[in-house]
Structure formats: structure tokens, C-alpha cells
């Protein structure tokens, strides 16, 4: 058998390759990916920088080529590879065809080789931005020794990574080796708290919390598995739910409550429950049943439910459930009361009664207002009359006062005139008396001077004046002139030295008086 027979037959057959695509025509512009597959008898392909391809020869052997490179083909199949790039906040999850899994943290680039890789995914890292965020991570730990990968698996994907050094590539290759599944394994758990960036390694996975929750639009129905998340918030959180309640007089209604809680212990929560929200709902239902026995529809209508529902003492079972799950209940707020048909009827009846009462009150207020207006009008009229009477009395009193003031002024004027007349008369009398006294005094002075001259003359005649004067009380009393005896008693001192014929100076006091 000629070994070249197949080759000759292939050369004589017409070409069966598909027509070139737009990516081949625009080789210098576009990057080709895994959709580009060609079977080439003989030719070449240019693999640009940023592209990679895998080539199978006629024997089925393959080789991976990373551009830039020109590949000459001879009865070969070429397929370009999909390019996967991870940013610094992403990582590459690689599932090899051997079943091994590899994790490559970005920034990194890897071409998906269908011979080596089953699947390559670009995933986001888990970023814990605050100290109140926590992540639960499980790690599979093997008791046996790790096994090394085969030669086919070791180098190609790791060498294709961009941005990794030799040591990092070696670490990534070791991480991708995996463990022998026949060895005994155990799982450890650790809690990572922020701020941190988590990239799962081989054999690591995060805990996915699947909790019950409210499904829109109705918040009263708790649906299992609605809440799915990986990152726990340990700071203060709020939980809003609708709780049904029935009063002691059998009136149903719904309340919208918002609870404030905080996760105190992650370990306690993981060990005690897988769905704490479902347990909270059961505790809340028990508390609402107990509260309904102490609440009447009148309390709801009077809006007195807020004082009952806004205290933690009203929810002891919910507090106990939260504490058993590692949470603490910090507060509760009553947002709204959703009335049922029965409560709506009560509301309408109460509203009708309130309307009737308001109408009666309005009528009573209108009557009272009319009475007040009438009383006010009467009071104003009486006040006006009293004011007019006061004004009349005031005018009369003012007129009387004016009349009295005029009379007093006239009397005062008369009194002043009489006083002036009396004063003038008295002054006139005093003046007359003064003039009379002055005249009498002048006359007396003249008589005294006359007597003095008489005595001087007697002295000049050598008459003993003492004896002469002493004889005034006897029978031979010298009679003086009548005017001298009428003088007011006065004492005069005069000297007779001037009298002619006097021998010496003699001073004689003479008492002169007037009867």
C-alpha cells in the first residue's frame, strides 16, 4: 500500500473548507476567537500579538501558539482561542478537563484551550469594605499527601498567564494540582472580617446564607429561600414585616412593623440556625397572639396601639428567639395599621358616630355662639348706656365743680378785697396813731426842753434843785407846769455847769414822768 495514496487523493479532491469569514478578511483589525476554526491542507496563518491558537496536525497531535507568530500548516486544523482577562478586582476560575480546578487572581490573562480547559470564568472578588462585614469561608483539608499533576497538565495554562512572575506561576501551578480524592478529608471554617478582599483558593468556598424573607408586593407572606447572600452585616440592621393580629373582640387587622436588630455572634448564629428569619417569624406570631388578647378594637380606633406595639416588652418571644440565634433586638417601630373589613366597618361606625357627634357639637356651638352674641350685644348696650350715664354724671360733676370753683374764686376775691381794705384801714389808723404819737413826742420834747431851760435858769439863780424837786410831795411842793407832770417817766442827765454863777460842775439826774 502506497503511504502517499491518501495524500494524493486529498490533493485531487475539491477544497471543502468554509468561506473565509469577516474576521479572516479583517485579520489586521479584529481579534479572532474560538469561533474561528479552519481545516487547512497547506498554507499559513498569522497569529497577531494578543491572539492565541491551537493547531492539530494530521496525527491528532496539538500544540498551542501564542502570537505574534506565523504558523505554516500542512493538513492541519487551526482554532483560535477565547481570551479571558481579569482585572485587579476579579479572578479567573479555571476548570481543567482533568477535573482539577484552578484560581488565578487578577490582573491576569488566560486563553481557553479546549484540550486543557473545560471551562474558564471571570468572577468578581468578594470585597469587604467595612469592619462590620463578615464572610464565612470553608476550606477542605486533606489528611493525606498532595499528588502532582501529569506532564500534560503542568505548564501550558500557567505559562500563558500574563503579569505573573516565575514564583507566582509556580504557586499557581501547585494550587492547581489538587488532592487525591481517595485520601481522607475534613473541612475547616473561618470567619473573615473587613476590610479585606477575598479570592477563593482551590478547596475553598464561601457559605451562602439562604434565609426566608418577604416577597413583594405583599410583605406579610414569608417565603423560604428568598434572601441569598454571602456577606454578613454585623452592624445595626432593620427588618420590616407585616404581622397579622386579632383583637380580644375578634376583629382581625394587620400591622406593619420595623425591627432594629444587630448580629452579636456569627459563630453562635452558624451553630444555632440555618434560617433565623423563619424562627423570628414564629416568635413574632406567638407574641402577636398574646398581644391580641390584651388589645380591643376600641384601642385600635383610638390610635392607642402605638403605645403597645412600640416597646420591646411586648415581644418577649421574639427577643428570646433572636438571642438564641446570636442576635439582639434593639427597637421596634409601628409603621402602619392595615385594617380588615371588620375593622373598616368599626372605623365607619366610629366615623359615623364621630360625624354625628361633630354635627351635634356644631349645633351646640352655633347655639352657644348665638347666645354669646346676644349676651355680648346686651352687655355692649348696657356698657354704652353705663358709659353715657357716666359721661352725663361726669359732665354734671364737672359743671358743679366749675360752679363751686367760681364761687370759691369769688369768695376768695371778696376775702382778699376785704383783707386789703382792713389792711389799708389798719395801716391808715397806724399811720394816724404814729403821726399822733410823733406829734405828742414832739410836744413832750418841747416841754422837756422848756423845763430844762427852766431848771437851768433856777440853777443859774443858785436854787437848790434837789430840795426844790423833793418838795414836790409836800404842801409847799413846787408846782411845775402841767405839761411836765404828764410826761412819760424818763431820766435826763444834764449839766448845770453852764449856769452863770455856779461854783463847780454838778451833774443832777432828773426823773421826768408822764401820767
Short mmCIF file of C-alpha atoms in Angstrom, two decimals:
data_model
loop_
_atom_site.label_atom_id
_atom_site.label_comp_id
_atom_site.label_asym_id
_atom_site.label_seq_id
_atom_site.Cartn_x
_atom_site.Cartn_y
_atom_site.Cartn_z
CA UNK A 1 0.00 0.00 0.00
CA UNK A 2 1.39 3.33 -1.01
CA UNK A 3 1.67 5.54 2.09
CA UNK A 4 1.19 8.65 -0.04
CA UNK A 5 -2.09 7.46 -1.55
CA UNK A 6 -4.20 9.32 0.99
CA UNK A 7 -2.19 12.43 0.32
CA UNK A 8 -2.69 12.16 -3.45
CA UNK A 9 -6.42 11.61 -3.01
CA UNK A 10 -6.65 14.65 -0.73
CA UNK A 11 -4.85 16.81 -3.28
CA UNK A 12 -7.21 15.76 -6.06
CA UNK A 13 -10.37 16.39 -4.04
CA UNK A 14 -12.01 19.83 -4.18
CA UNK A 15 -11.48 22.11 -1.21
CA UNK A 16 -14.22 21.65 1.44
CA UNK A 17 -13.18 24.46 3.81
CA UNK A 18 -15.86 27.10 4.59
CA UNK A 19 -15.51 30.50 3.01
CA UNK A 20 -13.34 32.94 4.90
CA UNK A 21 -15.19 34.97 7.48
CA UNK A 22 -15.04 38.69 8.02
CA UNK A 23 -12.53 38.11 10.81
CA UNK A 24 -10.12 36.48 8.37
CA UNK A 25 -10.58 39.25 5.84
CA UNK A 26 -10.00 41.84 8.59
CA UNK A 27 -7.10 40.00 10.15
CA UNK A 28 -5.22 43.18 10.78
CA UNK A 29 -8.10 44.86 12.60
CA UNK A 30 -10.16 42.32 14.56
CA UNK A 31 -9.02 39.71 17.04
CA UNK A 32 -10.18 36.19 16.25
CA UNK A 33 -11.68 33.99 18.95
CA UNK A 34 -12.87 30.41 19.40
CA UNK A 35 -15.43 30.71 16.61
CA UNK A 36 -12.63 30.76 14.06
CA UNK A 37 -11.92 27.11 13.06
CA UNK A 38 -10.24 26.13 9.78
CA UNK A 39 -9.01 22.89 8.20
CA UNK A 40 -6.01 23.71 6.05
CA UNK A 41 -4.32 21.34 3.57
CA UNK A 42 -1.33 23.53 3.13
CA UNK A 43 -0.89 27.21 3.88
CA UNK A 44 -0.08 29.55 6.70
CA UNK A 45 -1.76 31.69 9.34
CA UNK A 46 -0.51 34.83 11.05
CA UNK A 47 -1.26 34.91 14.76
CA UNK A 48 -1.11 38.54 15.89
CA UNK A 49 0.09 39.77 19.24
CA UNK A 50 -2.84 39.39 21.60
CA UNK A 51 -4.11 36.24 19.89
CA UNK A 52 -3.53 32.55 20.54
CA UNK A 53 -4.43 29.43 18.61
CA UNK A 54 -4.20 25.67 18.89
CA UNK A 55 -3.11 23.55 15.91
CA UNK A 56 -3.83 19.85 15.36
CA UNK A 57 -1.69 18.01 12.82
CA UNK A 58 -2.75 15.04 10.72
CA UNK A 59 -1.78 12.68 13.56
CA UNK A 60 -4.11 14.44 16.02
CA UNK A 61 -1.30 15.98 18.00
CA UNK A 62 -1.87 19.55 19.15
CA UNK A 63 0.26 22.49 20.03
CA UNK A 64 -0.65 25.92 21.40
CA UNK A 65 0.75 29.01 19.71
CA UNK A 66 0.71 32.48 21.28
CA UNK A 67 1.25 35.41 18.92
CA UNK A 68 2.92 37.17 17.37
CA UNK A 69 3.90 34.25 15.15
CA UNK A 70 3.44 32.89 11.61
CA UNK A 71 2.39 29.22 11.54
CA UNK A 72 2.84 27.08 8.41
CA UNK A 73 0.13 24.45 8.14
CA UNK A 74 0.11 21.08 6.33
CA UNK A 75 -3.07 19.05 6.53
CA UNK A 76 -3.83 20.66 9.89
CA UNK A 77 -6.75 22.14 11.78
CA UNK A 78 -6.36 25.50 13.46
CA UNK A 79 -8.66 27.07 16.03
CA UNK A 80 -8.17 30.41 17.67
CA UNK A 81 -8.69 30.58 21.42
CA UNK A 82 -11.02 32.70 23.53
CA UNK A 83 -9.20 35.27 25.63
CA UNK A 84 -10.21 35.72 29.29
CA UNK A 85 -8.89 38.74 31.23
CA UNK A 86 -9.37 39.52 34.93
CA UNK A 87 -8.98 42.98 36.45
CA UNK A 88 -7.47 43.56 39.92
CA UNK A 89 -10.95 43.14 41.42
CA UNK A 90 -11.62 39.88 39.55
CA UNK A 91 -10.19 36.40 39.29
CA UNK A 92 -10.23 33.51 36.82
CA UNK A 93 -11.91 30.26 37.78
CA UNK A 94 -10.41 27.51 35.61
CA UNK A 95 -11.91 24.01 35.37
CA UNK A 96 -9.47 21.65 33.67
CA UNK A 97 -10.55 18.69 31.60
CA UNK A 98 -8.80 16.52 34.15
CA UNK A 99 -11.30 17.68 36.78
CA UNK A 100 -8.86 19.88 38.62
CA UNK A 101 -9.85 23.45 39.43
CA UNK A 102 -7.54 26.46 39.47
CA UNK A 103 -7.99 30.00 40.72
CA UNK A 104 -5.96 32.85 39.25
CA UNK A 105 -6.24 36.28 40.81
CA UNK A 106 -6.23 39.30 38.54
CA UNK A 107 -4.78 41.13 36.84
CA UNK A 108 -4.26 38.08 34.64
CA UNK A 109 -4.94 36.83 31.10
CA UNK A 110 -5.58 33.20 30.09
CA UNK A 111 -6.55 31.65 26.74
CA UNK A 112 -9.17 28.91 26.92
CA UNK A 113 -7.59 25.83 25.33
CA UNK A 114 -10.28 23.18 24.66
CA UNK A 115 -7.65 20.45 25.03
CA UNK A 116 -6.72 21.53 28.56
CA UNK A 117 -9.68 23.54 29.85
CA UNK A 118 -13.26 22.51 30.38
CA UNK A 119 -14.42 25.99 31.38
CA UNK A 120 -12.91 29.37 32.27
CA UNK A 121 -14.99 32.01 34.05
CA UNK A 122 -14.20 35.57 35.09
CA UNK A 123 -15.63 36.17 38.56
CA UNK A 124 -15.72 39.12 40.89
CA UNK A 125 -13.77 39.03 44.12
CA UNK A 126 -15.66 39.41 47.37
CA UNK A 127 -14.78 42.80 48.83
CA UNK A 128 -15.41 43.51 52.50
CA UNK A 129 -15.33 47.29 52.76
CA UNK A 130 -16.19 47.81 56.44
CA UNK A 131 -15.24 46.17 59.76
CA UNK A 132 -18.91 45.30 60.23
CA UNK A 133 -18.90 42.94 57.24
CA UNK A 134 -18.02 39.27 57.68
CA UNK A 135 -17.52 36.33 55.32
CA UNK A 136 -17.71 32.66 56.30
CA UNK A 137 -15.17 30.54 54.39
CA UNK A 138 -14.88 26.76 54.37
CA UNK A 139 -11.60 25.03 53.49
CA UNK A 140 -11.20 21.40 52.54
CA UNK A 141 -8.17 19.95 54.31
CA UNK A 142 -6.77 16.61 53.19
CA UNK A 143 -5.20 14.28 55.69
CA UNK A 144 -3.04 12.56 53.03
CA UNK A 145 -0.20 13.92 50.92
CA UNK A 146 -0.87 16.03 47.82
CA UNK A 147 -0.33 14.37 44.43
CA UNK A 148 1.36 16.05 41.49
CA UNK A 149 -0.31 16.62 38.19
CA UNK A 150 0.66 14.83 34.97
CA UNK A 151 3.13 16.31 32.50
CA UNK A 152 0.33 17.17 30.11
CA UNK A 153 -1.30 19.41 32.72
CA UNK A 154 1.59 21.22 34.33
CA UNK A 155 2.92 24.10 32.26
CA UNK A 156 0.78 25.27 29.40
CA UNK A 157 -2.03 27.18 31.16
CA UNK A 158 0.27 28.66 33.75
CA UNK A 159 2.81 29.89 31.20
CA UNK A 160 0.03 31.54 29.26
CA UNK A 161 -0.74 33.86 32.16
CA UNK A 162 0.21 37.49 31.71
CA UNK A 163 1.61 39.57 34.56
CA UNK A 164 2.87 36.69 36.76
CA UNK A 165 6.46 36.06 37.78
CA UNK A 166 8.20 32.71 38.00
CA UNK A 167 7.47 32.23 41.72
CA UNK A 168 3.82 33.22 41.31
CA UNK A 169 3.43 30.85 38.37
CA UNK A 170 4.91 28.06 40.47
CA UNK A 171 2.49 28.81 43.32
CA UNK A 172 -0.45 28.85 40.90
CA UNK A 173 0.67 25.53 39.42
CA UNK A 174 0.89 23.99 42.89
CA UNK A 175 -2.53 25.34 43.78
CA UNK A 176 -3.99 23.76 40.64
CA UNK A 177 -2.62 20.30 41.40
CA UNK A 178 -5.39 19.34 43.82
CA UNK A 179 -5.52 16.39 46.16
CA UNK A 180 -6.07 12.73 45.73
CA UNK A 181 -9.79 12.06 46.24
CA UNK A 182 -9.01 8.73 47.86
CA UNK A 183 -7.43 10.45 50.86
CA UNK A 184 -9.45 11.28 53.92
CA UNK A 185 -10.54 14.93 54.04
CA UNK A 186 -12.01 17.32 56.58
CA UNK A 187 -13.48 20.82 56.37
CA UNK A 188 -12.45 23.78 58.49
CA UNK A 189 -14.33 27.04 58.84
CA UNK A 190 -13.02 30.55 59.39
CA UNK A 191 -14.58 33.99 59.50
CA UNK A 192 -13.00 36.85 57.57
CA UNK A 193 -13.87 40.36 58.67
CA UNK A 194 -13.42 43.52 56.65
CA UNK A 195 -11.84 45.46 55.27
CA UNK A 196 -10.50 42.68 53.05
CA UNK A 197 -10.61 41.23 49.54
CA UNK A 198 -11.29 37.50 49.33
CA UNK A 199 -10.31 35.28 46.41
CA UNK A 200 -11.18 31.60 46.95
CA UNK A 201 -8.34 29.16 46.52
CA UNK A 202 -8.60 25.56 45.44
CA UNK A 203 -10.59 23.68 48.05
CA UNK A 204 -12.23 26.84 49.46
CA UNK A 205 -15.79 28.04 49.17
CA UNK A 206 -17.93 30.60 50.90
CA UNK A 207 -21.02 29.99 52.95
CA UNK A 208 -24.18 31.01 51.13
CA UNK A 209 -26.88 32.12 53.52
CA UNK A 210 -30.37 31.17 52.39
CA UNK A 211 -32.93 32.82 54.62
CA UNK A 212 -36.64 33.36 54.46
CA UNK A 213 -37.90 36.78 53.53
CA UNK A 214 -40.78 38.93 52.40
CA UNK A 215 -41.68 38.68 48.76
CA UNK A 216 -43.04 41.78 47.04
CA UNK A 217 -45.64 43.13 46.80
CA UNK A 218 -47.04 41.54 49.97
CA UNK A 219 -44.74 41.65 52.96
CA UNK A 220 -46.98 39.51 55.10
CA UNK A 221 -46.07 36.26 53.31
CA UNK A 222 -42.71 34.85 54.42
CA UNK A 223 -41.21 32.79 51.59
CA UNK A 224 -38.31 30.41 52.35
CA UNK A 225 -35.11 30.96 50.40
CA UNK A 226 -35.85 34.47 49.17
CA UNK A 227 -32.76 36.01 50.74
CA UNK A 228 -29.48 34.69 49.32
CA UNK A 229 -26.18 36.33 50.19
CA UNK A 230 -22.61 35.61 51.24
CA UNK A 231 -21.55 38.69 53.20
CA UNK A 232 -22.96 39.15 56.70
CA UNK A 233 -23.65 42.59 58.11
CA UNK A 234 -22.83 42.75 61.83
CA UNK A 235 -23.88 46.35 62.33
CA UNK A 236 -27.39 47.52 63.20
CA UNK A 237 -29.94 46.35 60.62
CA UNK A 238 -33.69 46.73 60.13
CA UNK A 239 -36.29 44.05 59.46
CA UNK A 240 -39.67 45.17 58.15
CA UNK A 241 -42.58 42.76 58.11
CA UNK A 242 -46.37 42.64 58.20
CA UNK A 243 -47.85 40.81 61.17
CA UNK A 244 -51.46 39.72 61.47
CA UNK A 245 -53.28 40.29 64.72
CA UNK A 246 -56.76 39.64 66.13
CA UNK A 247 -58.19 41.73 68.94
CA UNK A 248 -59.90 40.37 72.02
CA UNK A 249 -63.30 41.15 70.43
CA UNK A 250 -62.35 39.06 67.36
CA UNK A 251 -61.51 41.88 64.93
CA UNK A 252 -58.59 40.97 62.60
CA UNK A 253 -56.13 43.51 61.21
CA UNK A 254 -52.53 43.75 60.05
CA UNK A 255 -49.69 45.91 61.38
CA UNK A 256 -46.52 46.94 59.60
CA UNK A 257 -43.58 46.68 61.98
CA UNK A 258 -39.92 47.61 61.60
CA UNK A 259 -37.49 45.94 64.00
CA UNK A 260 -33.94 47.10 64.65
CA UNK A 261 -31.51 44.28 65.40
CA UNK A 262 -27.81 43.54 65.47
CA UNK A 263 -25.75 40.40 64.93
CA UNK A 264 -23.73 39.84 68.09
CA UNK A 265 -22.05 36.47 67.39
CA UNK A 266 -21.51 34.94 63.95
CA UNK A 267 -20.35 31.62 65.44
CA UNK A 268 -23.46 31.39 67.60
CA UNK A 269 -25.68 32.10 64.61
CA UNK A 270 -23.97 29.45 62.45
CA UNK A 271 -24.21 26.86 65.19
CA UNK A 272 -27.83 27.53 66.16
CA UNK A 273 -29.79 28.05 62.96
CA UNK A 274 -29.69 27.92 59.18
CA UNK A 275 -32.71 30.20 58.73
CA UNK A 276 -33.06 32.59 61.69
CA UNK A 277 -35.72 34.70 59.94
CA UNK A 278 -38.13 31.76 59.92
CA UNK A 279 -37.62 31.34 63.67
CA UNK A 280 -38.14 35.06 64.20
CA UNK A 281 -41.45 34.85 62.35
CA UNK A 282 -42.68 32.03 64.56
CA UNK A 283 -41.73 34.00 67.69
CA UNK A 284 -43.43 37.12 66.32
CA UNK A 285 -46.63 35.19 65.59
CA UNK A 286 -46.68 33.91 69.18
CA UNK A 287 -46.22 37.44 70.53
CA UNK A 288 -48.98 38.79 68.30
CA UNK A 289 -51.39 36.15 69.58
CA UNK A 290 -50.65 37.14 73.17
CA UNK A 291 -50.92 40.86 72.40
CA UNK A 292 -54.27 40.36 70.69
CA UNK A 293 -55.81 39.13 73.95
CA UNK A 294 -54.98 42.47 75.60
CA UNK A 295 -56.00 44.79 72.74
CA UNK A 296 -59.55 45.74 71.80
CA UNK A 297 -60.88 47.33 68.66
CA UNK A 298 -61.57 50.47 70.67
CA UNK A 299 -57.85 50.72 71.37
CA UNK A 300 -57.12 50.46 67.66
CA UNK A 301 -59.78 53.03 66.79
CA UNK A 302 -58.45 55.39 69.45
CA UNK A 303 -54.95 55.06 67.94
CA UNK A 304 -53.65 53.69 71.20
CA UNK A 305 -51.92 50.75 69.54
CA UNK A 306 -48.69 52.68 69.05
CA UNK A 307 -48.01 52.78 72.78
CA UNK A 308 -48.45 49.00 72.98
CA UNK A 309 -46.50 48.00 69.86
CA UNK A 310 -43.55 50.39 70.22
CA UNK A 311 -41.94 48.72 73.22
CA UNK A 312 -39.72 45.63 73.31
CA UNK A 313 -41.59 44.34 76.36
CA UNK A 314 -44.45 43.43 74.02
CA UNK A 315 -42.25 40.94 72.09
CA UNK A 316 -40.58 38.66 74.67
CA UNK A 317 -40.65 35.54 72.48
CA UNK A 318 -39.12 37.33 69.51
CA UNK A 319 -36.36 38.68 71.75
CA UNK A 320 -35.70 35.17 73.07
CA UNK A 321 -35.53 33.70 69.54
CA UNK A 322 -33.09 36.38 68.41
CA UNK A 323 -30.87 35.90 71.44
CA UNK A 324 -30.81 32.15 70.86
CA UNK A 325 -29.64 32.80 67.27
CA UNK A 326 -26.87 35.23 68.23
CA UNK A 327 -28.83 38.43 67.54
CA UNK A 328 -30.04 41.21 69.82
CA UNK A 329 -33.29 43.13 69.32
CA UNK A 330 -32.73 46.85 69.88
CA UNK A 331 -36.00 48.56 68.94
CA UNK A 332 -39.37 48.34 67.22
CA UNK A 333 -41.45 50.92 65.34
CA UNK A 334 -45.11 50.64 64.36
CA UNK A 335 -45.29 51.95 60.80
CA UNK A 336 -48.90 51.45 59.81
CA UNK A 337 -52.13 49.65 60.67
CA UNK A 338 -53.81 47.84 57.76
CA UNK A 339 -57.49 47.47 58.62
CA UNK A 340 -59.57 44.44 57.66
CA UNK A 341 -63.21 44.55 56.54
CA UNK A 342 -64.49 44.11 60.09
CA UNK A 343 -62.17 46.83 61.35
CA UNK A 344 -63.20 49.01 58.42
CA UNK A 345 -66.83 48.62 59.50
CA UNK A 346 -65.85 49.58 63.01
CA UNK A 347 -63.96 52.53 61.60
CA UNK A 348 -67.02 53.58 59.57
CA UNK A 349 -69.33 53.20 62.58
CA UNK A 350 -66.93 55.17 64.71
CA UNK A 351 -66.60 57.75 61.93
CA UNK A 352 -70.41 57.99 61.67
CA UNK A 353 -70.69 58.42 65.42
CA UNK A 354 -67.93 60.96 65.32
CA UNK A 355 -69.67 62.79 62.46
CA UNK A 356 -72.98 62.78 64.33
CA UNK A 357 -71.25 63.97 67.45
CA UNK A 358 -69.44 66.62 65.46
CA UNK A 359 -72.77 67.74 63.95
CA UNK A 360 -74.40 67.93 67.36
CA UNK A 361 -71.38 69.69 68.70
CA UNK A 362 -71.52 72.13 65.80
CA UNK A 363 -75.22 72.83 66.51
CA UNK A 364 -74.48 73.29 70.19
CA UNK A 365 -71.57 75.55 69.35
CA UNK A 366 -73.80 77.54 66.97
CA UNK A 367 -76.47 77.97 69.66
CA UNK A 368 -73.85 78.84 72.21
CA UNK A 369 -72.32 81.30 69.80
CA UNK A 370 -75.74 82.91 69.19
CA UNK A 371 -76.31 83.14 72.94
CA UNK A 372 -72.86 84.60 73.37
CA UNK A 373 -73.56 87.13 70.61
CA UNK A 374 -76.88 88.10 72.22
CA UNK A 375 -75.30 88.34 75.64
CA UNK A 376 -72.44 90.31 74.16
CA UNK A 377 -74.86 92.67 72.41
CA UNK A 378 -76.78 93.15 75.64
CA UNK A 379 -73.60 93.70 77.55
CA UNK A 380 -72.39 96.17 74.94
CA UNK A 381 -75.72 98.03 75.10
CA UNK A 382 -75.57 98.15 78.88
CA UNK A 383 -71.98 99.22 78.67
CA UNK A 384 -72.88 102.02 76.24
CA UNK A 385 -75.73 103.14 78.50
CA UNK A 386 -73.49 102.99 81.53
CA UNK A 387 -70.83 104.91 79.65
CA UNK A 388 -73.37 107.54 78.61
CA UNK A 389 -74.62 107.77 82.20
CA UNK A 390 -71.06 108.10 83.42
CA UNK A 391 -70.42 110.82 80.87
CA UNK A 392 -73.59 112.67 81.97
CA UNK A 393 -72.62 112.34 85.60
CA UNK A 394 -69.11 113.40 84.77
CA UNK A 395 -70.38 116.47 82.92
CA UNK A 396 -72.71 117.29 85.84
CA UNK A 397 -69.91 116.82 88.33
CA UNK A 398 -67.63 118.91 86.16
CA UNK A 399 -70.25 121.66 85.93
CA UNK A 400 -70.79 121.53 89.69
CA UNK A 401 -67.09 121.61 90.26
CA UNK A 402 -66.78 124.56 87.90
CA UNK A 403 -69.60 126.36 89.71
CA UNK A 404 -68.02 125.67 93.10
CA UNK A 405 -64.65 126.79 91.80
CA UNK A 406 -66.16 130.04 90.53
CA UNK A 407 -67.92 130.61 93.86
CA UNK A 408 -64.72 129.90 95.72
CA UNK A 409 -62.83 132.23 93.44
CA UNK A 410 -65.43 134.96 94.00
CA UNK A 411 -65.36 134.37 97.78
CA UNK A 412 -61.59 134.39 97.73
CA UNK A 413 -61.66 137.59 95.71
CA UNK A 414 -64.08 139.17 98.21
CA UNK A 415 -61.96 137.96 101.10
CA UNK A 416 -58.83 139.35 99.54
CA UNK A 417 -60.54 142.67 98.87
CA UNK A 418 -61.86 142.82 102.46
CA UNK A 419 -58.44 141.89 103.74
CA UNK A 420 -56.88 144.60 101.63
CA UNK A 421 -59.46 147.11 102.91
CA UNK A 422 -58.85 146.04 106.51
CA UNK A 423 -55.12 146.20 105.96
CA UNK A 424 -55.42 149.63 104.39
CA UNK A 425 -57.65 150.84 107.24
CA UNK A 426 -55.29 149.42 109.85
CA UNK A 427 -52.34 150.97 108.08
CA UNK A 428 -54.23 154.25 107.97
CA UNK A 429 -55.04 154.04 111.67
CA UNK A 430 -51.46 153.11 112.46
CA UNK A 431 -50.25 155.97 110.37
CA UNK A 432 -52.63 158.35 112.17
CA UNK A 433 -51.53 156.96 115.53
CA UNK A 434 -47.90 157.22 114.50
CA UNK A 435 -48.39 160.79 113.44
CA UNK A 436 -50.24 161.50 116.69
CA UNK A 437 -47.51 159.85 118.74
CA UNK A 438 -44.90 161.77 116.84
CA UNK A 439 -46.79 164.97 117.50
CA UNK A 440 -47.14 164.14 121.18
CA UNK A 441 -43.48 163.19 121.37
CA UNK A 442 -42.51 166.40 119.68
CA UNK A 443 -44.73 168.36 122.08
CA UNK A 444 -43.26 166.46 125.05
CA UNK A 445 -39.76 167.15 123.85
CA UNK A 446 -40.59 170.79 123.57
CA UNK A 447 -41.96 170.84 127.15
CA UNK A 448 -38.94 168.96 128.38
CA UNK A 449 -36.66 171.39 126.74
CA UNK A 450 -38.67 174.15 128.30
CA UNK A 451 -38.38 172.56 131.76
CA UNK A 452 -34.68 172.03 131.24
CA UNK A 453 -34.28 175.65 130.42
CA UNK A 454 -36.39 176.46 133.49
CA UNK A 455 -34.19 174.32 135.70
CA UNK A 456 -31.09 175.81 134.19
CA UNK A 457 -32.45 179.17 134.93
CA UNK A 458 -33.15 178.09 138.51
CA UNK A 459 -29.67 176.78 138.72
CA UNK A 460 -28.41 179.99 137.47
CA UNK A 461 -30.27 181.64 140.31
CA UNK A 462 -28.48 179.38 142.80
CA UNK A 463 -31.58 177.44 143.66
CA UNK A 464 -31.03 174.06 145.30
CA UNK A 465 -32.64 171.88 142.72
CA UNK A 466 -32.65 168.79 144.91
CA UNK A 467 -34.60 170.42 147.63
CA UNK A 468 -36.74 172.04 145.06
CA UNK A 469 -37.59 168.82 143.49
CA UNK A 470 -38.04 166.89 146.77
CA UNK A 471 -40.68 169.28 147.86
CA UNK A 472 -42.86 168.08 145.14
CA UNK A 473 -44.70 165.69 147.56
CA UNK A 474 -45.35 168.17 150.47
CA UNK A 475 -47.67 171.01 150.78
CA UNK A 476 -45.17 173.51 149.67
CA UNK A 477 -44.47 171.41 146.58
CA UNK A 478 -43.29 173.42 143.73
CA UNK A 479 -45.79 173.26 141.01
CA UNK A 480 -44.35 172.56 137.63
CA UNK A 481 -46.12 173.20 134.57
CA UNK A 482 -48.95 170.78 133.78
CA UNK A 483 -47.17 169.53 130.75
CA UNK A 484 -44.15 168.39 132.75
CA UNK A 485 -46.19 166.12 135.01
CA UNK A 486 -47.83 164.47 132.03
CA UNK A 487 -44.58 163.32 130.52
CA UNK A 488 -43.67 159.71 130.37
CA UNK A 489 -41.25 158.92 133.18
CA UNK A 490 -37.82 159.46 131.72
CA UNK A 491 -34.47 160.21 133.18
CA UNK A 492 -32.44 163.06 131.81
CA UNK A 493 -28.93 163.84 132.68
CA UNK A 494 -27.84 167.37 132.12
CA UNK A 495 -25.10 169.61 133.42
CA UNK A 496 -25.66 172.88 135.18
CA UNK A 497 -22.09 173.94 134.75
CA UNK A 498 -23.10 176.33 132.12
CA UNK A 499 -25.34 178.15 134.55
CA UNK A 500 -23.93 181.55 135.40
CA UNK A 501 -22.71 181.88 138.98
CA UNK A 502 -22.21 178.17 139.56
CA UNK A 503 -19.23 177.41 141.72
CA UNK A 504 -18.49 173.93 140.43
CA UNK A 505 -19.65 171.36 137.95
CA UNK A 506 -22.58 169.41 139.28
CA UNK A 507 -24.49 166.70 137.46
CA UNK A 508 -28.03 166.10 138.65
CA UNK A 509 -30.26 163.33 137.34
CA UNK A 510 -33.83 164.43 136.92
CA UNK A 511 -36.68 161.97 136.62
CA UNK A 512 -39.42 163.23 134.48
CA UNK A 513 -42.58 161.25 134.08
CA UNK A 514 -45.95 161.36 132.39
CA UNK A 515 -49.14 160.21 133.93
#
